[in-house]
Amino acid sequence: MRLLFLAVLRRHTGNAVTAQRVRDHLEAAGHECILRDAFDFESPSEIANFIKAESLEAALALHLYRGGRLLRGHGIPFGVIFGGTDLNEDVNQGEKNKVMGKVLEEARFAVAFTESMKETAQTQWPHAKGKIFVQSQGISTVPNAAFNWNSFLRRSEINQSADHLHVFLLICGLRRVKDPLYLVDAFSEWHQEEPSVYMMIVGPEVDPVFTREVEAKVKRTPGVRLMGEMAQEDLHAVVKNCFAVVNSSVSEGMSAAILEAMDLEVPVLARNIPGNAAVVTHEVTGLLFSDPQVRTVNVSF
């Protein structure tokens, strides 16, 4: 079957990585999956022309609003995968909520990564109860075996022996919903008491204005470093070498960074929000926090 798969494909972001994994799975099952960025299409008519030109038989969208709204009314069956911001943010905007409800009316099925996401969707759109299914993400990690951790630390201007460092890694695209500055001051205070402790933020620029804000804050904050986007294999190598992975997002669907850290057997410290609490069991598979006073975490670790 020839499938159209719509997602937001910003490089090295969680949605892009998830979309690529879903595409690979569909193709391994024998389908031909054409993955396209939802932002490449400005109107449903452009999608209609593309469906006709490519002789597409069905479609899938990752993100109920950004992708799903473009698939309505084309006469081919489609399904949707909830992304995170669609259920945690867009749902609170009246017009977007209405559009997403219409998408679910027409969709053959909808996939939620967690039970809490399913419950949120069913509460918002009761008419869709019979077509929402839970399927957790599958992940794979392939750290670059040739990656040089010591060289990376030097590029990060961390001039200490790697043997005695405690690098807390926060992986995110730089946008407000990821709230990377939430823990910056707390980690800086901890660094000044324990110089081996560093917080490192790694990820691509998504919101240019917010990125400048993050850069300015990090530049004047001891013990905190900011690195740009990295190839996936190199990023997995950084995760494998760090002391713990941190997530401070205001909103998450299911964090790929958390799942990858777990796969690499690296401790996880995550903000206590529904998306993270669905993955992390406090003091069992990681630590959940509700305020930025992370210095108390050193006792648990």
Backbone as numpy.savetxt, mean C-alpha at the origin, in Angstrom:
# Nx Ny Nz CAx CAy CAz Cx Cy Cz
-9.36 -16.16 -21.94 -10.21 -14.96 -21.94 -9.33 -13.71 -21.94
-9.71 -12.73 -22.74 -8.98 -11.45 -22.77 -9.62 -10.49 -21.77
-8.82 -10.08 -20.77 -9.32 -9.26 -19.67 -8.66 -7.89 -19.66
-9.45 -6.87 -19.36 -8.91 -5.55 -19.06 -8.81 -5.42 -17.55
-7.65 -5.02 -17.06 -7.44 -4.82 -15.62 -7.04 -3.37 -15.41
-7.90 -2.61 -14.73 -7.64 -1.20 -14.45 -7.17 -1.02 -13.01
-6.09 -0.26 -12.84 -5.58 0.06 -11.50 -4.81 1.37 -11.61
-4.50 1.96 -10.46 -3.64 3.13 -10.44 -2.20 2.64 -10.32
-1.39 2.92 -11.33 -0.08 2.26 -11.44 1.08 3.20 -11.19
1.00 4.01 -10.14 2.19 4.79 -9.77 3.31 3.82 -9.43
4.50 4.11 -9.91 5.61 3.17 -9.74 5.92 2.91 -8.27
6.18 1.64 -7.98 6.66 1.23 -6.65 5.69 1.59 -5.53
4.39 1.64 -5.83 3.39 1.86 -4.79 2.67 0.54 -4.53
1.96 0.49 -3.38 1.28 -0.74 -3.01 0.27 -1.20 -4.05
-0.53 -0.26 -4.57 -1.53 -0.63 -5.57 -0.88 -1.20 -6.82
0.22 -0.58 -7.25 0.89 -1.05 -8.47 1.44 -2.46 -8.26
2.05 -2.70 -7.12 2.61 -4.03 -6.82 1.49 -5.07 -6.75
0.39 -4.72 -6.07 -0.74 -5.64 -5.97 -1.32 -5.95 -7.34
-1.47 -4.91 -8.17 -2.03 -5.11 -9.51 -1.15 -6.04 -10.34
0.15 -5.87 -10.24 1.06 -6.73 -11.01 0.97 -8.18 -10.54
0.82 -8.38 -9.24 0.71 -9.74 -8.71 -0.60 -10.39 -9.16
-1.70 -9.63 -9.13 -2.99 -10.17 -9.57 -2.92 -10.51 -11.06
-2.32 -9.62 -11.84 -2.17 -9.89 -13.28 -1.38 -11.18 -13.51
-0.28 -11.33 -12.80 0.54 -12.53 -12.97 -0.26 -13.79 -12.64
-1.08 -13.71 -11.61 -1.91 -14.86 -11.21 -2.93 -15.19 -12.30
-3.58 -14.16 -12.84 -4.58 -14.38 -13.88 -3.95 -14.97 -15.13
-2.77 -14.49 -15.48 -2.10 -15.01 -16.67 -1.62 -16.44 -16.45
-1.20 -16.75 -15.21 -0.79 -18.12 -14.91 -1.97 -19.08 -15.00
-3.19 -18.54 -14.81 -4.40 -19.36 -14.91 -4.88 -19.50 -16.36
-4.14 -18.88 -17.29 -4.46 -19.06 -18.70 -5.17 -17.91 -19.38
-5.38 -16.81 -18.65 -6.06 -15.65 -19.24 -5.04 -14.67 -19.82
-5.49 -13.86 -20.74 -4.66 -12.77 -21.27 -5.12 -11.49 -20.58
-4.26 -10.92 -19.76 -4.64 -9.79 -18.90 -3.92 -8.53 -19.35
-4.68 -7.54 -19.78 -4.11 -6.27 -20.22 -4.25 -5.27 -19.07
-3.14 -4.98 -18.42 -3.12 -4.09 -17.25 -2.89 -2.65 -17.73
-3.82 -1.77 -17.37 -3.71 -0.37 -17.77 -3.95 0.54 -16.57
-3.31 1.72 -16.61 -3.49 2.71 -15.55 -4.84 3.39 -15.74
-5.64 3.41 -14.68 -6.96 4.05 -14.76 -6.85 5.52 -15.14
-5.74 6.15 -14.77 -5.57 7.57 -15.07 -5.25 7.82 -16.55
-5.02 6.75 -17.32 -4.80 6.91 -18.76 -6.10 7.19 -19.51
-7.25 6.97 -18.85 -8.54 7.14 -19.50 -9.30 8.29 -18.85
-9.73 9.22 -19.65 -10.41 10.40 -19.12 -11.92 10.25 -19.07
-12.46 9.26 -19.77 -13.92 9.11 -19.82 -14.29 7.67 -20.13
-15.52 7.26 -19.78 -15.99 5.92 -20.13 -15.96 5.65 -21.64
-16.13 6.69 -22.45 -16.11 6.49 -23.90 -14.74 6.02 -24.37
-13.68 6.51 -23.74 -12.33 6.05 -24.09 -12.17 4.57 -23.74
-12.73 4.18 -22.60 -12.70 2.77 -22.21 -13.48 1.93 -23.23
-14.65 2.43 -23.64 -15.48 1.70 -24.60 -14.72 1.46 -25.90
-14.02 2.48 -26.37 -13.24 2.35 -27.60 -12.10 1.35 -27.43
-11.49 1.37 -26.25 -10.38 0.46 -25.98 -10.86 -0.98 -25.91
-12.00 -1.19 -25.25 -12.58 -2.54 -25.15 -12.88 -3.10 -26.54
-13.44 -2.27 -27.40 -13.78 -2.70 -28.75 -12.53 -2.99 -29.57
-11.54 -2.08 -29.49 -10.31 -2.23 -30.28 -9.52 -3.46 -29.89
-9.55 -3.81 -28.59 -8.76 -4.93 -28.08 -9.57 -6.22 -27.98
-10.84 -6.17 -28.39 -11.71 -7.37 -28.32 -11.72 -7.99 -26.93
-11.92 -7.14 -25.93 -11.89 -7.60 -24.54 -13.22 -8.23 -24.15
-13.12 -9.29 -23.35 -14.31 -10.07 -23.00 -14.81 -9.81 -21.58
-13.95 -9.32 -20.71 -14.33 -9.06 -19.32 -13.33 -8.07 -18.74
-13.61 -7.60 -17.52 -12.73 -6.58 -16.93 -12.67 -6.73 -15.42
-11.64 -6.14 -14.85 -11.41 -6.13 -13.41 -10.85 -4.78 -13.04
-11.24 -4.25 -11.90 -10.71 -2.96 -11.44 -10.21 -3.09 -10.01
-9.05 -2.51 -9.75 -8.54 -2.39 -8.38 -8.82 -0.97 -7.93
-9.73 -0.80 -6.99 -10.21 0.47 -6.44 -11.59 0.74 -7.02
-12.56 0.72 -6.15 -13.96 0.81 -6.53 -14.29 2.10 -7.26
-13.68 3.21 -6.85 -13.99 4.48 -7.50 -13.06 4.76 -8.68
-11.78 4.77 -8.45 -10.84 5.16 -9.51 -10.92 4.26 -10.73
-11.05 2.96 -10.51 -11.12 2.04 -11.62 -12.53 1.59 -11.95
-13.31 1.28 -10.90 -14.63 0.70 -11.11 -15.59 1.59 -11.87
-15.55 2.90 -11.61 -16.51 3.79 -12.26 -16.35 3.83 -13.77
-15.15 3.49 -14.26 -14.90 3.52 -15.70 -15.44 2.29 -16.42
-15.83 1.26 -15.68 -16.24 -0.01 -16.29 -17.75 -0.15 -16.46
-18.51 0.80 -15.96 -19.96 0.69 -16.05 -20.46 0.90 -17.48
-21.50 0.13 -17.84 -22.23 0.39 -19.06 -21.60 -0.05 -20.35
-20.62 -0.96 -20.28 -19.93 -1.36 -21.51 -20.37 -2.72 -22.03
-21.26 -3.39 -21.31 -21.80 -4.64 -21.81 -20.91 -5.86 -21.63
-19.81 -5.70 -20.88 -18.98 -6.86 -20.57 -18.99 -7.08 -19.06
-18.92 -8.32 -18.61 -18.92 -8.58 -17.16 -17.64 -8.05 -16.52
-17.75 -7.55 -15.29 -16.56 -7.08 -14.59 -16.68 -7.30 -13.09
-15.53 -7.36 -12.45 -15.45 -7.45 -11.00 -14.57 -6.32 -10.48
-14.61 -6.10 -9.17 -13.80 -5.05 -8.56 -13.07 -5.60 -7.33
-11.94 -5.00 -7.04 -11.17 -5.29 -5.83 -11.08 -4.00 -5.03
-11.52 -4.01 -3.79 -11.42 -2.80 -2.97 -9.94 -2.48 -2.72
-9.59 -1.19 -2.80 -8.20 -0.80 -2.64 -7.83 -0.39 -1.23
-8.67 0.38 -0.59 -8.35 0.91 0.74 -8.92 2.31 0.88
-8.41 3.25 0.08 -8.92 4.61 0.17 -10.36 4.72 -0.32
-10.78 3.80 -1.19 -12.18 3.81 -1.62 -13.11 3.58 -0.44
-12.76 2.65 0.46 -13.60 2.35 1.61 -13.32 3.24 2.82
-12.10 3.75 2.93 -11.72 4.52 4.11 -11.87 6.03 3.94
-11.85 6.51 2.70 -11.91 7.95 2.46 -13.02 8.34 1.48
-12.98 7.77 0.28 -13.96 8.15 -0.75 -15.39 7.88 -0.31
-15.56 6.90 0.52 -16.90 6.53 0.98 -17.57 7.68 1.74
-16.78 8.60 2.28 -17.31 9.71 3.05 -17.67 10.92 2.20
-17.43 10.82 0.90 -17.78 11.90 -0.02 -19.03 11.50 -0.79
-20.09 12.27 -0.62 -21.42 11.90 -1.09 -21.50 11.43 -2.53
-20.95 12.21 -3.46 -21.06 11.85 -4.86 -20.26 10.59 -5.18
-19.05 10.46 -4.60 -18.24 9.26 -4.84 -18.93 8.03 -4.26
-19.51 8.19 -3.08 -20.24 7.08 -2.45 -21.36 6.59 -3.37
-22.10 7.52 -3.94 -23.20 7.17 -4.84 -22.70 6.44 -6.08
-21.60 6.94 -6.66 -21.03 6.31 -7.85 -20.57 4.89 -7.53
-19.90 4.72 -6.39 -19.39 3.39 -6.03 -20.53 2.41 -5.79
-21.65 2.90 -5.24 -22.82 2.05 -5.07 -23.35 1.57 -6.42
-23.35 2.46 -7.40 -23.79 2.08 -8.75 -22.84 1.07 -9.37
-21.55 1.24 -9.13 -20.57 0.27 -9.64 -20.86 -1.12 -9.09
-21.14 -1.20 -7.78 -21.41 -2.49 -7.16 -22.71 -3.11 -7.65
-23.67 -2.28 -8.04 -24.91 -2.82 -8.61 -24.62 -3.59 -9.90
-23.70 -3.07 -10.69 -23.42 -3.66 -11.99 -22.34 -4.75 -11.94
-21.44 -4.66 -10.96 -20.33 -5.63 -10.88 -20.85 -7.04 -10.59
-20.18 -8.02 -11.16 -20.54 -9.42 -10.90 -20.07 -9.85 -9.51
-18.95 -9.31 -9.06 -18.41 -9.66 -7.74 -17.50 -8.54 -7.26
-17.22 -8.55 -5.96 -16.27 -7.60 -5.37 -15.41 -8.36 -4.37
-14.12 -8.04 -4.34 -13.16 -8.72 -3.46 -12.65 -7.75 -2.41
-12.74 -8.15 -1.15 -12.17 -7.39 -0.03 -10.99 -8.19 0.53
-9.94 -7.48 0.91 -8.76 -8.17 1.45 -8.97 -8.66 2.88
-9.88 -8.00 3.62 -10.10 -8.38 5.02 -11.59 -8.40 5.34
-11.94 -9.08 6.44 -13.32 -9.12 6.89 -13.83 -7.71 7.24
-12.96 -6.88 7.84 -13.39 -5.53 8.21 -13.71 -4.70 6.98
-12.96 -4.88 5.89 -13.27 -4.18 4.64 -14.62 -4.65 4.09
-14.86 -5.95 4.16 -16.14 -6.49 3.70 -17.30 -5.92 4.51
-17.13 -5.86 5.83 -18.18 -5.33 6.69 -18.47 -3.86 6.40
-17.41 -3.08 6.16 -17.59 -1.68 5.82 -18.38 -1.53 4.53
-18.01 -2.30 3.53 -18.69 -2.23 2.24 -20.16 -2.64 2.36
-20.42 -3.71 3.10 -21.79 -4.19 3.24 -22.66 -3.20 4.02
-22.04 -2.49 4.96 -22.79 -1.47 5.71 -23.15 -0.30 4.81
-22.21 0.09 3.95 -22.45 1.21 3.05 -23.42 0.87 1.93
-23.29 -0.33 1.40 -24.09 -0.73 0.23 -24.72 -2.10 0.49
-25.79 -2.14 1.28 -26.41 -3.42 1.65 -26.84 -4.26 0.44
-27.15 -3.61 -0.67 -27.59 -4.35 -1.85 -26.50 -5.24 -2.42
-25.24 -5.02 -2.00 -24.12 -5.79 -2.56 -23.70 -6.96 -1.68
-24.44 -7.24 -0.61 -24.01 -8.25 0.36 -23.69 -9.60 -0.27
-24.46 -10.01 -1.22 -24.28 -11.34 -1.78 -23.14 -11.49 -2.76
-22.47 -10.39 -3.08 -21.42 -10.46 -4.10 -20.05 -10.02 -3.60
-19.89 -9.81 -2.28 -18.60 -9.39 -1.72 -17.93 -10.58 -1.05
-16.71 -10.86 -1.45 -15.97 -12.02 -0.95 -14.62 -11.57 -0.39
-14.16 -12.28 0.64 -12.86 -11.97 1.25 -11.78 -12.87 0.65
-10.75 -12.25 0.14 -9.57 -12.97 -0.36 -8.34 -12.17 0.04
-7.58 -12.68 0.99 -6.37 -11.97 1.44 -5.33 -11.93 0.33
-4.48 -10.91 0.41 -3.44 -10.78 -0.59 -2.41 -11.90 -0.48
-1.92 -12.33 -1.62 -0.74 -13.18 -1.65 0.46 -12.32 -1.98
1.58 -12.58 -1.36 2.77 -11.76 -1.62 3.98 -12.68 -1.85
4.99 -12.11 -2.46 6.26 -12.81 -2.61 7.37 -11.79 -2.47
8.48 -12.22 -1.89 9.62 -11.32 -1.71 10.86 -11.95 -2.34
11.61 -11.12 -3.04 12.84 -11.59 -3.70 13.95 -10.57 -3.44
14.56 -10.59 -2.26 15.63 -9.62 -1.97 16.81 -9.78 -2.92
17.37 -8.68 -3.33 18.55 -8.68 -4.19 19.75 -9.20 -3.40
20.24 -10.36 -3.78 21.35 -10.99 -3.05 22.63 -10.19 -3.14
22.74 -9.34 -4.18 23.96 -8.55 -4.37 23.87 -7.18 -3.71
22.76 -6.90 -3.04 22.58 -5.57 -2.43 23.58 -5.36 -1.31
24.22 -4.18 -1.28 25.23 -3.86 -0.28 24.62 -2.95 0.79
24.32 -3.51 1.93 23.67 -2.77 3.01 24.57 -1.65 3.54
25.85 -1.93 3.67 26.76 -0.91 4.19 26.86 0.29 3.25
26.89 0.04 1.96 26.93 1.14 0.99 25.64 1.95 1.05
24.53 1.25 1.20 23.24 1.93 1.31 23.22 2.84 2.54
23.74 2.36 3.65 23.78 3.18 4.87 24.64 4.42 4.66
25.76 4.25 3.97 26.62 5.42 3.71 25.90 6.43 2.83
25.17 5.95 1.81 24.40 6.87 0.97 23.32 7.57 1.77
22.87 6.93 2.81 21.86 7.52 3.69 22.47 8.42 4.76
23.79 8.56 4.71 24.54 9.38 5.68 24.38 8.84 7.11
24.41 7.52 7.20 24.46 6.85 8.50 25.85 6.23 8.61
26.67 6.82 9.38 28.08 6.42 9.45 28.38 5.68 10.75
27.67 4.58 10.93 27.88 3.72 12.09 28.00 2.29 11.61
28.56 1.47 12.46 28.66 0.05 12.14 27.26 -0.56 12.04
27.04 -1.30 10.97 25.74 -1.93 10.77 25.41 -2.93 11.88
26.44 -3.46 12.52 26.23 -4.48 13.56 25.50 -3.93 14.77
25.58 -2.62 14.97 25.00 -2.04 16.19 23.84 -1.09 15.90
23.37 -1.08 14.67 22.30 -0.17 14.29 20.91 -0.77 14.53
19.95 0.12 14.75 18.55 -0.26 14.84 17.78 0.67 13.89
17.65 0.24 12.65 16.98 1.05 11.63 15.52 0.64 11.53
14.64 1.60 11.79 13.20 1.40 11.66 12.79 1.95 10.30
12.23 1.11 9.47 11.97 1.45 8.07 10.48 1.70 7.83
10.18 2.87 7.28 8.81 3.20 6.91 8.75 3.31 5.39
7.97 2.45 4.76 7.87 2.39 3.29 6.53 2.96 2.87
6.56 4.02 2.05 5.29 4.59 1.59 5.53 5.58 0.47
4.52 5.72 -0.38 4.51 6.84 -1.30 4.23 8.10 -0.50
4.90 9.18 -0.82 4.80 10.39 0.01 3.51 11.14 -0.28
2.50 10.82 0.52 1.21 11.50 0.47 0.63 11.50 1.88
-0.30 12.41 2.13 -0.74 12.65 3.51 -1.39 11.44 4.17
-2.11 10.64 3.39 -2.80 9.51 4.00 -1.82 8.52 4.62
-0.57 8.52 4.17 0.45 7.63 4.75 1.08 8.22 6.01
0.90 9.50 6.23 1.31 10.19 7.47 2.74 9.84 7.91
3.72 9.95 7.02 5.09 9.55 7.40 5.73 10.42 8.47
5.18 11.62 8.69 5.77 12.51 9.70 5.24 12.25 11.11
4.28 11.36 11.24 3.63 11.11 12.52 4.63 10.71 13.60
5.63 9.92 13.23 6.57 9.38 14.22 7.93 10.06 14.21
8.10 11.04 13.34 9.42 11.64 13.14 9.99 12.22 14.43
9.22 13.04 15.13 9.75 13.68 16.35 10.04 12.66 17.44
9.18 11.66 17.58 9.39 10.64 18.61 10.66 9.84 18.33
10.86 9.47 17.05 12.08 8.72 16.72 13.32 9.59 16.87
13.22 10.88 16.58 14.36 11.77 16.74 14.76 11.87 18.21
13.77 11.97 19.10 14.07 12.00 20.54 14.74 10.70 20.97
14.22 9.60 20.47 14.79 8.28 20.80 16.23 8.19 20.30
16.48 8.69 19.09 17.83 8.68 18.52 18.80 9.48 19.38
18.34 10.58 19.93 19.24 11.41 20.74 19.57 10.75 22.07
18.70 9.85 22.52 18.99 9.07 23.72 19.77 7.81 23.38
19.43 7.20 22.24 20.08 5.97 21.77 20.56 6.20 20.34
21.79 6.65 20.14 22.27 7.03 18.80 22.23 5.92 17.76
22.04 4.67 18.19 21.97 3.58 17.22 20.60 3.49 16.55
19.62 4.23 17.06 18.25 4.18 16.54 18.07 5.21 15.43
17.61 4.76 14.29 17.29 5.66 13.17 15.92 5.30 12.61
15.23 6.31 12.12 14.03 6.10 11.33 14.35 6.44 9.89
14.00 5.55 8.97 14.26 5.79 7.55 12.96 5.68 6.78
12.64 6.72 6.03 11.45 6.75 5.18 11.89 6.49 3.75
11.29 5.50 3.11 11.65 5.13 1.74 10.40 5.08 0.88
10.44 5.79 -0.24 9.29 5.71 -1.15 9.28 6.82 -2.16
8.45 6.69 -3.19 8.40 7.66 -4.27 7.60 8.90 -3.91
7.87 9.97 -4.62 7.07 11.19 -4.52 5.72 10.94 -5.19
4.64 11.16 -4.45 3.30 11.04 -5.00 2.62 12.41 -5.02
2.65 13.08 -3.87 2.11 14.43 -3.74 3.30 15.39 -3.67
3.58 16.15 -4.73 4.78 17.01 -4.76 4.82 18.03 -3.63
3.69 18.63 -3.31 3.67 19.65 -2.25 3.99 19.00 -0.91
3.35 17.88 -0.62 3.61 17.19 0.64 5.04 16.66 0.69
5.57 16.22 -0.44 6.96 15.74 -0.48 7.92 16.83 -0.04
7.71 18.07 -0.49 8.58 19.17 -0.06 8.49 19.37 1.45
7.30 19.20 2.00 7.10 19.33 3.45 7.88 18.24 4.20
7.81 17.03 3.69 8.54 15.92 4.32 10.03 16.15 4.22
10.51 16.55 3.06 11.95 16.80 2.88 12.46 17.86 3.85
11.70 18.93 4.00 12.12 20.02 4.89 12.16 19.55 6.34
11.16 18.77 6.75 11.10 18.29 8.13 12.25 17.33 8.42
12.48 16.40 7.50 13.54 15.41 7.71 14.91 16.08 7.75
15.10 17.07 6.92 16.40 17.74 6.83 16.83 18.36 8.16
15.86 18.82 8.92 16.19 19.48 10.19 15.96 18.59 11.41
15.76 17.28 11.17 15.43 16.38 12.28 16.51 15.30 12.44
17.27 15.34 13.53 18.31 14.32 13.76 17.72 12.92 13.86
18.44 11.94 13.30 18.04 10.55 13.45 17.01 10.06 12.46
16.62 10.91 11.51 15.62 10.54 10.51 16.21 10.75 9.12
15.99 9.77 8.24 16.51 9.85 6.87 15.37 9.63 5.88
15.54 10.21 4.69 14.56 10.06 3.61 15.27 9.60 2.35
14.82 8.48 1.80 15.37 7.95 0.56 14.24 7.83 -0.47
14.60 7.99 -1.73 13.60 7.94 -2.79 13.18 6.52 -3.13
12.42 6.41 -4.22 11.92 5.10 -4.63 13.06 4.16 -5.01
12.81 2.88 -4.84 13.82 1.86 -5.09 13.21 0.72 -5.89
14.05 0.00 -6.60 13.60 -1.22 -7.26 13.11 -2.20 -6.20
12.10 -3.00 -6.54 11.46 -3.87 -5.57 12.45 -4.83 -4.91
13.35 -5.41 -5.69 14.31 -6.37 -5.12 15.27 -5.68 -4.15
15.67 -4.45 -4.45 16.53 -3.70 -3.53 15.77 -3.33 -2.26
14.52 -2.95 -2.43 13.72 -2.59 -1.26 13.53 -3.79 -0.34
13.31 -4.95 -0.91 13.18 -6.15 -0.09 14.49 -6.45 0.65
15.62 -6.15 0.03 16.91 -6.34 0.70 17.05 -5.37 1.87
16.57 -4.14 1.69 16.60 -3.16 2.79 15.72 -3.64 3.93
14.54 -4.14 3.60 13.64 -4.66 4.64 14.32 -5.79 5.41
14.96 -6.67 4.69 15.61 -7.83 5.33 16.70 -7.40 6.30
17.36 -6.27 6.01 18.48 -5.81 6.84 18.08 -4.86 7.96
16.87 -4.30 7.89 16.49 -3.32 8.90 16.09 -4.02 10.20
15.93 -3.23 11.25 15.56 -3.79 12.55 14.06 -4.07 12.63
13.26 -3.17 12.06 11.80 -3.36 12.06 11.19 -2.48 10.98
10.03 -2.89 10.50 9.26 -2.10 9.54 8.14 -1.39 10.29
7.95 -0.12 9.95 6.97 0.73 10.63 5.89 1.14 9.63
4.65 1.19 10.10 3.56 1.72 9.29 2.78 2.72 10.14
2.67 3.97 9.66 1.97 5.00 10.44 0.80 5.59 9.66
0.27 4.84 8.71 -0.79 5.35 7.84 -2.07 5.68 8.62
-2.78 6.67 8.12 -4.10 7.00 8.63 -5.12 6.00 8.09
-4.85 5.49 6.89 -5.78 4.58 6.22 -5.00 3.54 5.43
-5.42 2.28 5.54 -4.82 1.20 4.76 -5.91 0.20 4.37
-5.75 -0.42 3.20 -6.56 -1.58 2.87 -5.90 -2.79 3.48
-4.84 -3.25 2.85 -3.97 -4.27 3.42 -2.56 -3.91 2.97
-1.72 -3.52 3.91 -0.39 -2.99 3.59 0.53 -4.08 3.04
0.97 -3.90 1.78 1.92 -4.84 1.20 3.24 -4.80 1.94
3.65 -3.63 2.43 4.92 -3.52 3.15 4.91 -4.36 4.42
3.79 -4.37 5.12 3.68 -5.18 6.33 3.76 -6.66 5.97
3.03 -7.07 4.96 3.04 -8.48 4.55 4.44 -8.91 4.11
5.12 -8.05 3.37 6.47 -8.39 2.91 7.44 -8.50 4.08
7.31 -7.60 5.06 8.16 -7.68 6.25 7.93 -9.00 6.98
6.69 -9.39 7.11 6.38 -10.66 7.77 6.97 -11.84 6.99
6.87 -11.77 5.67 7.41 -12.84 4.84 8.92 -12.95 5.02
9.58 -11.81 5.25 11.03 -11.78 5.45 11.42 -11.94 6.92
10.41 -12.19 7.78 10.62 -12.43 9.21 11.26 -11.23 9.90
10.78 -10.04 9.53 11.23 -8.79 10.14 10.12 -8.26 11.04
10.41 -7.81 12.26 9.37 -7.30 13.15 8.59 -6.14 12.53
7.33 -6.02 12.92 6.44 -4.99 12.38 5.88 -4.15 13.53
5.90 -2.84 13.33 5.34 -1.88 14.27 4.34 -1.04 13.47
3.04 -1.17 13.76 2.02 -0.58 12.91 1.00 0.23 13.71
0.58 1.31 13.10 -0.47 2.14 13.70 -1.76 1.33 13.81
-2.45 1.50 14.91 -3.64 0.70 15.18 -4.86 1.27 14.45
-4.95 0.92 13.17 -6.10 1.25 12.34 -6.69 -0.06 11.83
-7.94 -0.07 11.37 -8.57 -1.35 11.00 -7.78 -2.17 9.99
-7.24 -1.53 8.95 -6.50 -2.27 7.94 -5.27 -2.96 8.48
-4.58 -2.30 9.42 -3.39 -2.90 10.03 -3.75 -3.94 11.09
-4.80 -3.65 11.87 -5.20 -4.58 12.92 -5.73 -5.89 12.33
-6.17 -5.86 11.07 -6.62 -7.08 10.41 -5.46 -7.99 10.05
-4.26 -7.44 10.01 -3.07 -8.20 9.63 -2.18 -8.49 10.84
-2.06 -7.51 11.72 -1.14 -7.61 12.86 -1.91 -7.93 14.14
-1.57 -9.02 14.77 -2.10 -9.34 16.10 -1.11 -8.82 17.13
-1.56 -7.88 17.96 -0.66 -7.18 18.87 0.11 -8.14 19.76
1.42 -7.97 19.79 2.36 -8.75 20.59 2.40 -10.23 20.20
1.82 -10.55 19.02 1.90 -11.92 18.50 2.61 -11.90 17.15
2.05 -11.16 16.21 2.69 -11.04 14.88 3.27 -9.65 14.66
3.22 -8.81 15.66 3.78 -7.46 15.57 3.29 -6.64 16.73
3.54 -5.34 16.66 3.09 -4.41 17.69 2.22 -3.35 17.06
1.09 -3.04 17.71 0.21 -1.97 17.27 0.34 -0.80 18.23
0.33 0.42 17.69 0.43 1.61 18.54 -0.67 2.60 18.16
-1.05 3.41 19.13 -2.12 4.39 18.91 -1.67 5.82 19.16
-0.43 6.00 19.56 0.11 7.35 19.72 1.58 7.31 19.33
2.18 8.48 19.07 3.55 8.50 18.53 4.66 8.30 19.55
4.35 7.99 20.78 5.40 7.82 21.79 6.02 6.44 21.67
6.79 6.23 20.60 7.32 4.92 20.29 8.52 4.52 21.13
9.04 5.42 21.92 10.23 5.05 22.71 9.94 3.90 23.65
8.67 3.75 24.07 8.33 2.64 24.95 8.40 1.31 24.22
8.44 1.35 22.89 8.49 0.14 22.09 9.80 -0.62 22.30
10.88 0.09 22.64 12.17 -0.58 22.76 12.14 -1.68 23.82
11.28 -1.52 24.84 11.16 -2.56 25.85 10.57 -3.83 25.24
9.50 -3.65 24.43 8.85 -4.80 23.80 9.78 -5.49 22.82
10.51 -4.70 22.02 11.41 -5.28 21.05 12.57 -5.99 21.74
